[in-house]
Coordinates of C-alpha atoms and ligand atoms in Angstrom, one line a residue:
M149 CA 56.6 153.0 110.4
K150 CA 59.7 153.1 108.6
R151 CA 58.1 151.1 105.7
M152 CA 55.1 153.4 105.8
I153 CA 57.1 156.6 105.4
L154 CA 59.0 155.0 102.6
C155 CA 55.7 154.0 101.0
L156 CA 54.5 157.5 101.3
L157 CA 57.8 158.9 99.8
L158 CA 57.4 156.9 96.7
L159 CA 53.5 157.7 96.5
Y160 CA 54.4 161.4 96.4
G161 CA 57.2 161.0 93.8
F162 CA 60.2 161.4 96.0
A163 CA 62.7 159.1 94.6
V164 CA 65.0 157.4 97.1
K165 CA 68.2 159.6 96.9
A166 CA 70.6 158.1 94.3
Q167 CA 74.1 157.8 95.4
I168 CA 77.5 156.8 93.8
D169 CA 78.9 153.5 95.4
R170 CA 82.3 153.6 93.7
V171 CA 84.1 155.0 90.6
E172 CA 86.8 153.1 89.2
P173 CA 89.8 153.4 88.7
P174 CA 89.6 155.4 92.1
N175 CA 92.0 157.9 91.0
W176 CA 94.1 158.5 87.9
W177 CA 97.3 160.5 86.9
V178 CA 98.3 163.1 84.4
G179 CA 101.1 162.3 82.0
F180 CA 100.5 159.0 80.3
K181 CA 101.1 158.7 76.6
N182 CA 97.6 157.4 76.2
S183 CA 95.5 160.4 77.1
R184 CA 92.2 158.3 77.3
L185 CA 90.6 157.3 80.4
Q186 CA 87.3 155.4 81.1
L187 CA 85.7 155.6 84.5
M188 CA 83.2 153.1 85.5
V189 CA 80.7 154.8 87.8
K190 CA 78.4 152.3 89.9
G191 CA 75.4 153.6 91.7
N192 CA 71.7 153.1 92.2
D193 CA 70.0 154.1 88.9
I194 CA 73.0 156.0 87.9
A195 CA 72.4 155.3 84.1
T196 CA 69.4 157.8 84.3
M197 CA 71.8 160.7 85.0
T198 CA 74.0 162.9 82.9
P199 CA 77.5 163.6 83.9
E200 CA 79.3 166.6 83.7
I201 CA 82.9 167.3 84.4
V202 CA 84.6 170.7 84.0
Y203 CA 88.3 170.8 84.4
P204 CA 91.0 172.7 82.4
G205 CA 92.5 170.3 79.8
L206 CA 89.8 167.6 80.4
S207 CA 87.2 166.9 78.1
V208 CA 84.4 164.1 78.3
T209 CA 84.4 162.2 75.0
G210 CA 81.8 159.7 75.4
V211 CA 79.1 158.5 78.1
H212 CA 78.1 154.8 77.9
K213 CA 75.3 152.8 79.6
G214 CA 75.4 149.1 80.5
S215 CA 72.4 146.8 80.4
S216 CA 72.2 147.3 84.0
Q217 CA 70.8 150.6 85.1
N218 CA 73.2 150.9 87.8
Y219 CA 76.3 151.6 85.8
L220 CA 77.6 154.6 83.6
F221 CA 80.9 154.5 81.7
I222 CA 82.4 157.9 81.1
D223 CA 85.3 158.4 78.6
L224 CA 87.7 161.0 79.4
N225 CA 90.5 162.7 77.3
I226 CA 93.2 164.2 79.5
G227 CA 95.1 166.6 77.4
P228 CA 99.0 166.9 77.5
E229 CA 98.5 170.2 79.6
T230 CA 96.2 168.9 82.1
Q231 CA 97.4 169.6 85.7
P232 CA 97.0 167.4 88.7
G233 CA 94.3 168.1 90.9
T234 CA 90.7 167.3 92.0
F235 CA 87.5 168.0 90.2
D236 CA 83.9 166.9 90.7
I237 CA 82.1 164.4 88.6
V238 CA 78.6 165.9 88.4
L239 CA 75.7 164.0 87.9
N240 CA 72.5 165.8 86.8
S241 CA 68.9 164.4 86.5
E242 CA 65.7 165.7 85.7
T243 CA 64.1 163.8 88.5
S244 CA 66.4 163.7 91.4
E245 CA 69.1 165.9 93.0
Q246 CA 72.3 166.6 91.5
M247 CA 75.2 164.4 92.8
K248 CA 78.8 165.0 92.9
Y249 CA 82.1 162.8 93.3
P250 CA 85.1 164.3 94.0
Y251 CA 88.0 162.6 91.5
T252 CA 91.6 163.1 91.6
L253 CA 94.3 163.3 88.9
K254 CA 97.7 162.7 90.5
K255 CA 101.1 163.7 89.3
R256 CA 103.0 160.7 88.6
L257 CA 106.2 159.9 90.8
K258 CA 108.4 159.0 87.9
K259 CA 108.4 158.7 84.0
G260 CA 107.3 155.6 82.6
E261 CA 110.9 154.8 81.2
Q262 CA 112.1 154.8 85.0
Y263 CA 110.2 151.6 85.9
F264 CA 112.7 148.9 85.5
G265 CA 111.3 145.3 85.4
F266 CA 112.9 142.1 86.6
D267 CA 115.5 140.5 84.4
S268 CA 118.3 137.8 84.3
S269 CA 120.2 139.8 86.8
D270 CA 117.5 138.7 89.5
V271 CA 116.5 136.0 91.4
I272 CA 112.9 136.0 92.4
Y273 CA 111.4 134.6 95.7
L274 CA 107.9 133.4 95.3
I275 CA 105.7 133.7 98.5
T276 CA 102.4 132.6 99.5
P277 CA 101.6 135.3 101.7
D278 CA 99.0 133.7 103.9
R279 CA 101.9 131.1 104.9
F280 CA 104.8 133.2 105.1
A281 CA 104.9 135.4 108.2
N282 CA 102.1 136.8 110.3
G283 CA 103.4 140.4 110.8
N284 CA 100.1 141.4 112.4
P285 CA 97.8 138.9 114.2
E286 CA 95.3 141.6 114.8
N287 CA 94.2 141.5 111.1
D288 CA 93.8 137.4 111.2
V289 CA 90.2 137.7 111.3
V290 CA 88.3 140.3 109.9
K291 CA 84.6 140.8 110.7
G292 CA 82.4 141.2 107.9
L293 CA 84.4 139.0 105.5
K294 CA 82.9 135.6 104.7
E295 CA 86.0 133.6 105.9
A296 CA 86.5 135.2 109.3
R297 CA 88.4 132.6 110.9
T298 CA 91.9 131.2 110.9
N299 CA 93.1 127.6 111.7
R300 CA 96.6 126.8 111.1
A301 CA 95.9 123.0 111.6
D302 CA 94.0 123.1 108.4
D303 CA 96.0 123.4 105.1
Y304 CA 93.2 124.8 103.3
A305 CA 92.3 127.4 105.9
R306 CA 93.5 131.0 106.6
H307 CA 96.8 130.9 108.6
G308 CA 97.3 134.6 109.1
G309 CA 100.3 135.5 107.2
D310 CA 100.3 139.0 105.7
I311 CA 102.0 142.1 103.8
K312 CA 103.7 143.1 107.2
G313 CA 105.1 139.5 107.7
I314 CA 106.8 140.2 104.3
T315 CA 107.9 143.6 105.0
D316 CA 109.3 142.5 108.4
H317 CA 111.5 140.0 106.6
L318 CA 112.7 141.9 103.8
P319 CA 116.3 141.8 105.5
Y320 CA 116.3 138.1 105.4
I321 CA 115.1 137.9 101.8
S322 CA 117.8 140.5 100.7
D323 CA 120.6 138.8 102.9
M324 CA 119.7 135.5 101.1
G325 CA 120.6 137.2 97.8
F326 CA 117.0 137.3 96.2
T327 CA 116.5 140.5 94.3
A328 CA 112.6 140.3 93.7
I329 CA 109.7 138.9 95.4
W330 CA 106.5 137.7 93.9
P331 CA 103.8 137.3 96.5
C332 CA 100.8 135.4 95.2
P333 CA 97.9 137.8 94.9
L334 CA 96.9 140.1 97.8
L335 CA 93.9 141.6 96.4
T336 CA 90.3 140.9 98.3
N337 CA 89.2 137.2 98.0
D338 CA 86.0 137.5 100.2
M339 CA 84.9 134.1 99.5
D340 CA 83.4 131.5 101.8
K341 CA 86.5 129.2 101.8
F342 CA 89.9 128.7 100.2
S343 CA 90.4 132.4 100.1
Y344 CA 94.0 132.1 101.5
H345 CA 95.5 131.4 98.0
G346 CA 94.5 134.6 96.4
Y347 CA 93.5 133.7 93.0
A348 CA 89.6 134.4 93.3
I349 CA 89.6 138.1 93.5
T350 CA 86.4 140.0 94.5
D351 CA 87.6 143.4 94.3
L352 CA 90.3 144.4 91.7
Y353 CA 91.0 147.5 93.4
D354 CA 91.3 146.4 97.1
I355 CA 94.0 144.8 99.3
D356 CA 92.3 141.9 101.2
P357 CA 92.2 143.3 104.8
R358 CA 93.5 140.0 106.0
F359 CA 96.7 140.8 104.3
G360 CA 96.7 144.4 105.3
T361 CA 96.2 147.8 103.8
L362 CA 97.0 149.6 100.7
K363 CA 99.3 151.6 102.7
E364 CA 101.1 148.8 103.9
Y365 CA 101.6 147.2 100.4
I366 CA 102.9 150.7 99.1
E367 CA 105.3 150.4 102.1
L368 CA 106.3 146.9 101.3
S369 CA 107.1 148.2 97.8
S370 CA 109.4 151.1 99.0
K371 CA 110.9 149.4 101.6
A372 CA 111.9 146.4 99.2
S373 CA 113.0 149.0 96.8
K374 CA 115.5 150.4 99.3
K375 CA 117.0 146.9 99.8
G376 CA 117.4 146.3 96.2
V377 CA 114.3 144.0 96.0
K378 CA 111.9 144.4 93.3
L379 CA 108.1 144.0 93.8
I380 CA 106.2 141.9 91.3
M381 CA 102.4 141.7 91.5
D382 CA 100.6 138.7 90.8
Q383 CA 97.5 139.7 88.5
V384 CA 94.6 137.6 87.2
A385 CA 92.8 138.6 84.0
N386 CA 91.1 135.5 83.3
H387 CA 88.7 135.4 86.0
C388 CA 87.5 136.8 89.2
G389 CA 86.1 135.2 92.3
I390 CA 82.3 134.2 92.2
E391 CA 81.7 136.7 95.2
H392 CA 83.1 139.6 93.2
W393 CA 80.8 142.5 94.0
W394 CA 79.9 142.8 90.3
M395 CA 78.4 139.4 90.2
K396 CA 75.2 140.5 91.9
D397 CA 74.7 143.2 89.3
L398 CA 76.8 142.9 86.4
P399 CA 77.1 145.8 84.0
F400 CA 76.6 144.2 80.7
E401 CA 74.8 140.9 79.5
D402 CA 78.3 139.7 78.4
W403 CA 80.5 141.0 81.2
V404 CA 81.6 137.5 82.1
N405 CA 81.3 134.5 79.6
D406 CA 78.4 132.0 79.6
Q407 CA 76.7 134.8 81.6
S408 CA 73.1 134.0 80.5
N409 CA 73.4 130.4 81.2
Y410 CA 74.8 131.0 84.6
E411 CA 72.0 133.7 85.4
A412 CA 69.4 131.2 84.5
G413 CA 70.7 129.0 87.3
N414 CA 72.8 126.5 85.4
K415 CA 76.3 125.3 86.0
P416 CA 78.5 127.2 83.9
M417 CA 80.5 126.0 80.9
Y418 CA 84.1 125.0 82.2
S419 CA 87.2 125.4 80.4
N420 CA 88.4 122.3 78.5
H421 CA 91.9 123.4 79.6
R422 CA 93.0 122.4 76.1
R423 CA 95.7 125.2 75.9
T424 CA 97.2 124.1 72.6
T425 CA 94.2 125.4 70.9
N426 CA 95.9 128.7 71.0
Q427 CA 98.5 127.8 68.5
D428 CA 97.1 124.6 66.8
I429 CA 96.6 125.3 63.2
Y430 CA 94.1 122.3 63.1
A431 CA 92.1 123.4 66.1
A432 CA 88.3 123.0 66.0
K433 CA 86.5 126.2 66.7
I434 CA 84.4 124.5 69.5
D435 CA 87.7 123.6 71.3
A436 CA 89.2 126.9 71.0
I437 CA 86.1 128.6 72.5
G438 CA 85.9 126.1 75.1
M439 CA 89.3 126.8 76.2
S440 CA 89.2 130.6 76.3
D441 CA 85.3 131.2 77.1
G442 CA 84.9 128.3 79.7
W443 CA 85.1 129.1 83.5
F444 CA 88.3 128.1 85.3
A445 CA 86.3 126.6 88.0
D446 CA 82.4 127.1 89.5
T447 CA 84.0 129.6 91.8
M448 CA 85.9 131.5 89.3
P449 CA 83.6 133.3 86.5
D450 CA 85.4 133.8 83.3
L451 CA 85.8 137.3 82.4
N452 CA 84.8 138.3 78.9
Q453 CA 87.6 140.4 77.6
N454 CA 85.9 140.7 74.1
N455 CA 83.5 143.3 75.9
P456 CA 85.4 146.6 75.3
F457 CA 84.7 148.0 78.6
M458 CA 85.9 144.9 80.3
A459 CA 89.1 145.1 78.4
T460 CA 89.6 148.8 79.3
Y461 CA 88.8 148.0 82.7
L462 CA 91.4 145.3 83.1
I463 CA 94.3 147.3 81.3
Q464 CA 93.5 150.4 83.4
N465 CA 93.4 148.4 86.6
S466 CA 96.9 146.9 85.8
I467 CA 98.4 150.6 85.2
W468 CA 96.7 151.6 88.2
W469 CA 98.6 149.0 90.4
I470 CA 101.8 149.7 88.9
E471 CA 101.7 153.4 89.3
T472 CA 100.1 153.1 92.8
A473 CA 102.5 150.5 94.0
Q474 CA 105.6 151.6 91.9
L475 CA 105.8 147.9 90.7
S476 CA 108.7 146.4 89.0
G477 CA 106.7 143.8 87.4
I478 CA 103.7 141.7 86.7
R479 CA 103.1 138.0 86.9
Q480 CA 100.1 137.3 84.9
D481 CA 98.1 134.1 86.0
T482 CA 97.0 131.4 83.6
Y483 CA 98.1 133.2 80.5
P484 CA 96.7 131.0 77.8
Y485 CA 93.2 131.2 79.1
P486 CA 92.0 134.8 78.4
D487 CA 91.4 135.9 74.9
K488 CA 94.8 136.0 73.5
I489 CA 94.3 139.1 71.2
F490 CA 93.2 141.0 74.4
M491 CA 96.1 139.8 76.3
S492 CA 98.4 141.0 73.6
D493 CA 96.3 144.5 73.7
W494 CA 96.8 144.3 77.6
A495 CA 100.6 143.7 77.7
G496 CA 101.2 146.1 74.7
A497 CA 99.4 149.0 76.4
I498 CA 101.5 148.5 79.7
M499 CA 104.7 148.1 77.7
K500 CA 104.0 151.3 75.9
E501 CA 103.8 153.1 79.0
Y502 CA 106.6 151.3 80.7
P503 CA 109.1 150.4 78.1
N504 CA 111.4 149.0 80.6
F505 CA 108.8 146.9 82.7
S506 CA 108.7 143.2 82.8
I507 CA 105.8 140.9 82.6
V508 CA 105.8 137.2 82.9
G509 CA 103.0 135.0 81.7
E510 CA 102.3 131.6 83.2
E511 CA 101.7 129.0 80.4
W512 CA 101.8 125.8 82.1
S513 CA 103.3 123.6 79.4
Y514 CA 106.2 121.3 79.1
N515 CA 106.2 122.1 75.2
P516 CA 108.8 124.9 74.5
L517 CA 106.9 125.6 71.4
L518 CA 104.0 127.0 73.4
V519 CA 106.4 128.5 76.0
G520 CA 108.3 130.6 73.2
Y521 CA 104.8 131.6 71.6
W522 CA 104.3 133.9 74.2
Q523 CA 107.5 135.8 74.4
K524 CA 108.0 139.1 72.8
G525 CA 109.6 138.9 69.4
A526 CA 108.8 135.1 68.6
K527 CA 108.4 134.6 64.9
N528 CA 105.0 132.9 65.0
H529 CA 103.0 131.3 62.4
D530 CA 99.9 133.6 62.8
G531 CA 101.9 136.7 63.5
Y532 CA 101.0 136.7 67.2
E533 CA 102.9 139.3 69.3
S534 CA 102.5 138.9 73.1
H535 CA 104.7 141.9 74.2
L536 CA 105.9 139.7 77.0
R537 CA 109.4 139.8 78.2
S538 CA 109.1 136.5 79.9
S539 CA 107.2 133.5 79.8
M540 CA 107.6 130.6 82.3
D541 CA 109.7 127.4 81.8
F542 CA 107.9 124.5 82.7
P543 CA 109.9 122.4 80.5
T544 CA 113.3 123.1 82.3
Q545 CA 111.4 122.3 85.7
R546 CA 110.4 118.9 84.5
A547 CA 114.0 118.3 82.8
I548 CA 115.6 119.2 85.9
V549 CA 113.7 116.6 87.8
E550 CA 114.1 113.8 85.3
A551 CA 117.8 114.5 84.7
L552 CA 118.4 114.2 88.4
K553 CA 116.2 111.2 89.2
E554 CA 116.5 108.9 86.3
E555 CA 119.2 106.5 86.1
E556 CA 121.8 107.5 83.6
K557 CA 121.3 105.9 80.2
W558 CA 121.5 106.9 76.5
N559 CA 118.3 108.8 76.6
K560 CA 117.6 109.1 80.4
G561 CA 119.3 111.2 83.0
L562 CA 121.5 114.3 82.4
I563 CA 120.7 114.0 78.8
K564 CA 117.3 115.6 79.7
I565 CA 118.7 118.9 80.8
Y566 CA 121.2 118.7 77.8
E567 CA 118.4 118.2 75.3
S568 CA 115.9 120.6 77.1
L569 CA 118.5 123.4 77.1
A570 CA 119.1 122.7 73.3
N571 CA 115.6 124.0 72.7
D572 CA 116.7 127.5 73.5
F573 CA 117.1 128.1 70.0
H574 CA 113.4 128.6 69.7
Y575 CA 113.1 131.4 72.3
P576 CA 113.5 134.9 71.1
S577 CA 115.4 135.7 74.4
P578 CA 116.4 132.7 76.6
K579 CA 117.7 134.7 79.3
D580 CA 114.3 136.3 79.9
V581 CA 112.5 133.2 80.3
M582 CA 111.6 132.3 83.9
A583 CA 113.0 129.0 85.2
F584 CA 112.1 127.5 88.6
P585 CA 112.5 124.2 90.4
D586 CA 109.1 124.3 91.8
N587 CA 106.2 126.7 92.5
H588 CA 103.1 127.0 94.7
D589 CA 100.9 124.6 92.3
M590 CA 103.3 121.6 92.4
D591 CA 105.2 119.3 94.8
R592 CA 108.2 120.9 96.5
I593 CA 111.4 120.2 94.5
H594 CA 112.7 118.5 97.6
T595 CA 109.7 116.1 97.4
Q596 CA 110.3 115.7 93.7
L597 CA 113.8 114.6 94.4
G598 CA 112.9 111.9 97.0
E599 CA 114.2 114.4 100.0
D600 CA 117.7 113.8 98.5
A601 CA 119.6 117.0 99.7
S602 CA 122.4 116.4 97.3
L603 CA 120.2 116.4 94.4
T604 CA 118.2 119.4 95.5
K605 CA 121.6 121.0 95.8
M606 CA 122.4 120.0 92.3
A607 CA 118.8 121.3 90.9
L608 CA 119.4 124.8 92.6
A609 CA 123.1 125.1 91.2
Y610 CA 121.9 124.3 87.8
L611 CA 119.1 126.6 87.9
L612 CA 121.3 129.5 89.2
V613 CA 123.9 129.2 86.3
L614 CA 121.4 128.9 83.5
P615 CA 120.6 131.8 81.1
R616 CA 117.3 132.5 82.6
I617 CA 115.6 134.5 85.4
P618 CA 115.4 132.0 88.4
Q619 CA 112.3 131.8 90.6
I620 CA 112.6 130.0 93.9
Y621 CA 109.6 129.2 96.3
Y622 CA 109.9 130.2 99.7
G623 CA 111.2 127.6 102.2
T624 CA 113.3 125.7 99.5
E625 CA 116.2 127.2 101.2
I626 CA 115.3 125.1 104.4
L627 CA 114.2 121.8 102.5
M628 CA 110.4 122.3 102.9
Q629 CA 108.6 119.5 101.7
N630 CA 105.2 118.0 101.3
S631 CA 106.3 114.3 100.9
D632 CA 103.5 113.0 103.2
K633 CA 100.8 114.3 100.7
P634 CA 102.1 114.7 97.2
G635 CA 100.1 117.0 95.2
D636 CA 98.3 118.6 98.1
H637 CA 98.2 122.3 97.4
G638 CA 97.6 123.1 101.1
L639 CA 100.4 121.4 102.2
I640 CA 102.7 122.6 99.5
R641 CA 102.1 125.9 101.0
T642 CA 103.1 125.1 104.5
D643 CA 103.6 127.9 107.0
F644 CA 107.4 129.2 107.1
P645 CA 108.8 128.2 110.4
G646 CA 109.3 131.3 112.6
G647 CA 106.8 133.3 110.7
W648 CA 104.2 132.9 113.9
A649 CA 105.1 134.1 117.3
G650 CA 105.9 130.8 119.3
D651 CA 107.0 128.9 116.5
A652 CA 109.4 126.2 117.9
V653 CA 111.7 126.5 115.0
N654 CA 112.7 129.8 113.2
G655 CA 113.9 129.7 109.7
F656 CA 114.6 133.3 109.7
N657 CA 117.2 133.3 112.5
G658 CA 118.1 129.6 112.2
E659 CA 117.1 128.6 115.7
G660 CA 115.8 124.9 115.9
L661 CA 116.8 124.2 112.1
T662 CA 118.3 120.8 111.5
A663 CA 121.8 120.5 110.3
D664 CA 120.6 119.7 106.7
Q665 CA 118.4 122.7 106.8
T666 CA 121.1 125.2 107.9
D667 CA 123.5 123.8 105.4
M668 CA 121.0 124.1 102.4
Q669 CA 120.3 127.7 103.6
N670 CA 123.8 128.5 103.4
Y671 CA 124.6 126.7 100.3
L672 CA 121.7 128.7 98.4
K673 CA 122.7 132.0 100.1
T674 CA 126.3 131.5 99.0
L675 CA 125.0 130.8 95.4
L676 CA 122.6 133.6 95.4
Q677 CA 125.1 136.0 96.6
F678 CA 127.5 135.1 93.9
R679 CA 125.0 135.4 91.2
K680 CA 123.9 138.6 92.3
N681 CA 127.1 140.3 91.2
S682 CA 127.9 137.9 88.3
K683 CA 127.6 139.5 85.1
I684 CA 128.9 136.3 83.5
I685 CA 125.7 134.6 84.5
H686 CA 123.3 137.7 83.8
E687 CA 124.7 138.4 80.3
G688 CA 127.3 136.0 79.3
K689 CA 127.0 133.3 76.2
T690 CA 126.3 129.6 77.0
V691 CA 128.3 126.6 76.0
H692 CA 127.4 123.0 77.3
F693 CA 128.8 119.6 76.6
S694 CA 126.9 116.6 76.3
P695 CA 126.8 114.4 79.4
K696 CA 129.1 111.6 79.7
E697 CA 129.6 109.1 82.2
G698 CA 127.3 110.8 84.7
V699 CA 128.8 114.2 84.4
Y700 CA 127.3 117.2 82.7
A701 CA 129.5 120.6 82.2
L702 CA 128.0 123.8 81.2
F703 CA 129.8 127.2 80.8
R704 CA 128.9 130.7 80.8
I705 CA 131.3 133.3 79.2
K706 CA 131.4 136.9 79.1
D707 CA 134.7 138.5 77.6
D708 CA 137.5 137.1 79.6
G709 CA 135.5 135.7 82.4
V710 CA 133.9 132.1 82.9
V711 CA 131.5 130.5 85.2
V712 CA 131.7 126.8 85.1
L713 CA 128.8 124.4 86.4
I714 CA 129.8 120.8 86.5
L715 CA 127.2 118.3 87.8
N716 CA 128.7 114.8 88.9
K717 CA 125.6 112.5 89.4
N718 CA 127.7 109.4 90.1
D719 CA 127.7 108.3 93.7
F720 CA 131.4 108.2 93.8
E721 CA 134.4 110.5 93.3
F722 CA 134.9 110.9 89.6
K723 CA 138.1 112.2 87.9
L724 CA 137.1 114.4 85.0
D725 CA 139.3 114.5 82.1
L726 CA 139.2 118.4 81.1
S727 CA 140.7 118.0 77.6
R728 CA 137.4 117.8 76.2
F729 CA 136.6 121.4 77.2
K730 CA 139.6 123.0 75.5
E731 CA 137.5 125.1 73.2
I732 CA 136.6 127.1 76.2
G733 CA 140.2 128.4 76.4
I734 CA 140.4 128.4 80.2
N735 CA 143.7 126.1 80.4
E736 CA 145.8 126.8 83.1
R737 CA 143.5 129.6 84.6
Q738 CA 143.0 130.0 88.2
M739 CA 139.4 129.5 89.3
T740 CA 137.5 129.8 92.5
N741 CA 135.0 127.3 93.8
V742 CA 132.1 129.5 94.4
I743 CA 130.6 127.4 97.3
T744 CA 133.9 126.5 99.2
G745 CA 136.3 129.6 98.3
E746 CA 138.9 127.2 97.4
K747 CA 141.3 128.0 94.6
V748 CA 142.0 125.5 91.8
V749 CA 143.7 125.4 88.4
W750 CA 141.9 124.5 85.5
D751 CA 144.4 121.9 83.9
D752 CA 144.4 118.2 82.7
S753 CA 141.9 116.9 85.1
M754 CA 139.6 117.4 88.0
M755 CA 138.4 115.3 90.9
L756 CA 134.7 115.6 91.3
E757 CA 133.1 114.9 94.7
A758 CA 130.2 112.2 94.6
K759 CA 126.6 113.5 93.8
K760 CA 127.6 117.1 93.7
A761 CA 127.5 120.3 91.8
T762 CA 130.8 122.2 91.3
V763 CA 130.6 125.8 90.3
L764 CA 133.7 127.4 89.5
S765 CA 134.6 131.1 88.5
T766 CA 137.4 132.8 87.0
V767 CA 136.2 135.9 88.9
K768 CA 135.7 135.7 92.7
Ligands
CA1251 CA1 97.8 138.5 110.2

């Protein structure tokens, strides 16, 4: 019967009523430096309609159709006098009814200059949200989503952690001494499986309902801010999830790379992951294209940032999130994979609106030449300017592990951190580089160091005294490890104990932790709380001495204040002759041992405990 009515309607020329499914960005603001806004309007046969917007100060400067009939892109200019308010996007058609869609321009909560990013005064706590804490068991399974189940026994299934879990434990995070959080992506990943990690985004404007709501995300930001904790959003400009809503009806024939091949039912071209092609002066074109245009995985289509509508979409999306969630920073995934000219435009557009903001890009390279290439102010051979404050310090990560694990020899052991740090001359701003002992994509540092808590402590002490922005993965403080299955991503991202009701152990309040775990938690807390207020570490200059007899010393100096880190890798007590450090000028100064609180005088020599980091400060 229904079908007959529909046939009759079509027969008599009544079109099925068109509708607007979505307009993105879902709202905007007045008062940006960039007065332009491009709306993506999606709806059945929308391209046959003519948009009209009447609002004081606002003008429509262009209307573009895609290659699909179901998209319109509307260019707007928001004049300087435009007031916040709501207007109708009116869509007229000769053959069907007029449609209206209300659209709001909001007032900005603060000026762009008032968004302060993370910097060397911060220590960032990296969190895999599905695995940190389940604050709301009601949202664990959401009907209508493809992976509508949880299984905590399966390392690759969803476990139920969420935004509320993070918000509830902000007091813990802040008491530990962390001043920023970086949760892995919280946007919707409506994928069949492995949706817990968040990097296969299927809607760039929607919080995954299994993590919570937009309101809860905004609440996380404001509650964190009140505790002095900055919120960093993990964003992905390189790819989306294969189940992204637009994959069923792509706006343009080149919206994603290798699109025609994919639409013909073939396997996509995969990235060759040859990241050096971004800098290599000898790189063949085919290799450079293979790097930037290949798909990251067959579940992750490669977005074509050379399509100007895609480019604008991504830039506006980032700004929408900064403004909506009052962010303090962005971590951009897989930085060398998208088109690098676009990435410079992207970061440049953000930094123009928010000059004190911070973005860190992930370049997984152990070569400081590549890491430094991406930092703002780098004197690059090709004139490339990234506009990024921070780049990720994989070279230091590897150096820490090698320095501590290798037997001391002329070219092995502590010499690795000494020579690695010596590469800092290459960075435009070493203190703005983000260093870390591990992250969500590699073995836990405690596993990498053979589950030797003494070495893990030394690694953390070194990291926290460096001229860097340190990042620490959740659970490091309670010696979380993945030694049973090295390299297993699901296990690396183990549930934080106490994050789920009924957990036998609770890392948040200490119940059930082993003595070693509690000791590490206290150790890290002491260091973090000290670092939080140490301008010497945040801003001081650095002097280090070449390692000798299994001992390495690094000094941070600001005005009259000095912080000293000494690593004694020997498994015996060591009497260190201090005369070699005369140039620092701290002879006879009284110093405080940051960990024990003990007072010591810097004179001729010092006894160092076996396999231990000593951190001393002239300022308590
Ligand atoms: Ca939950």
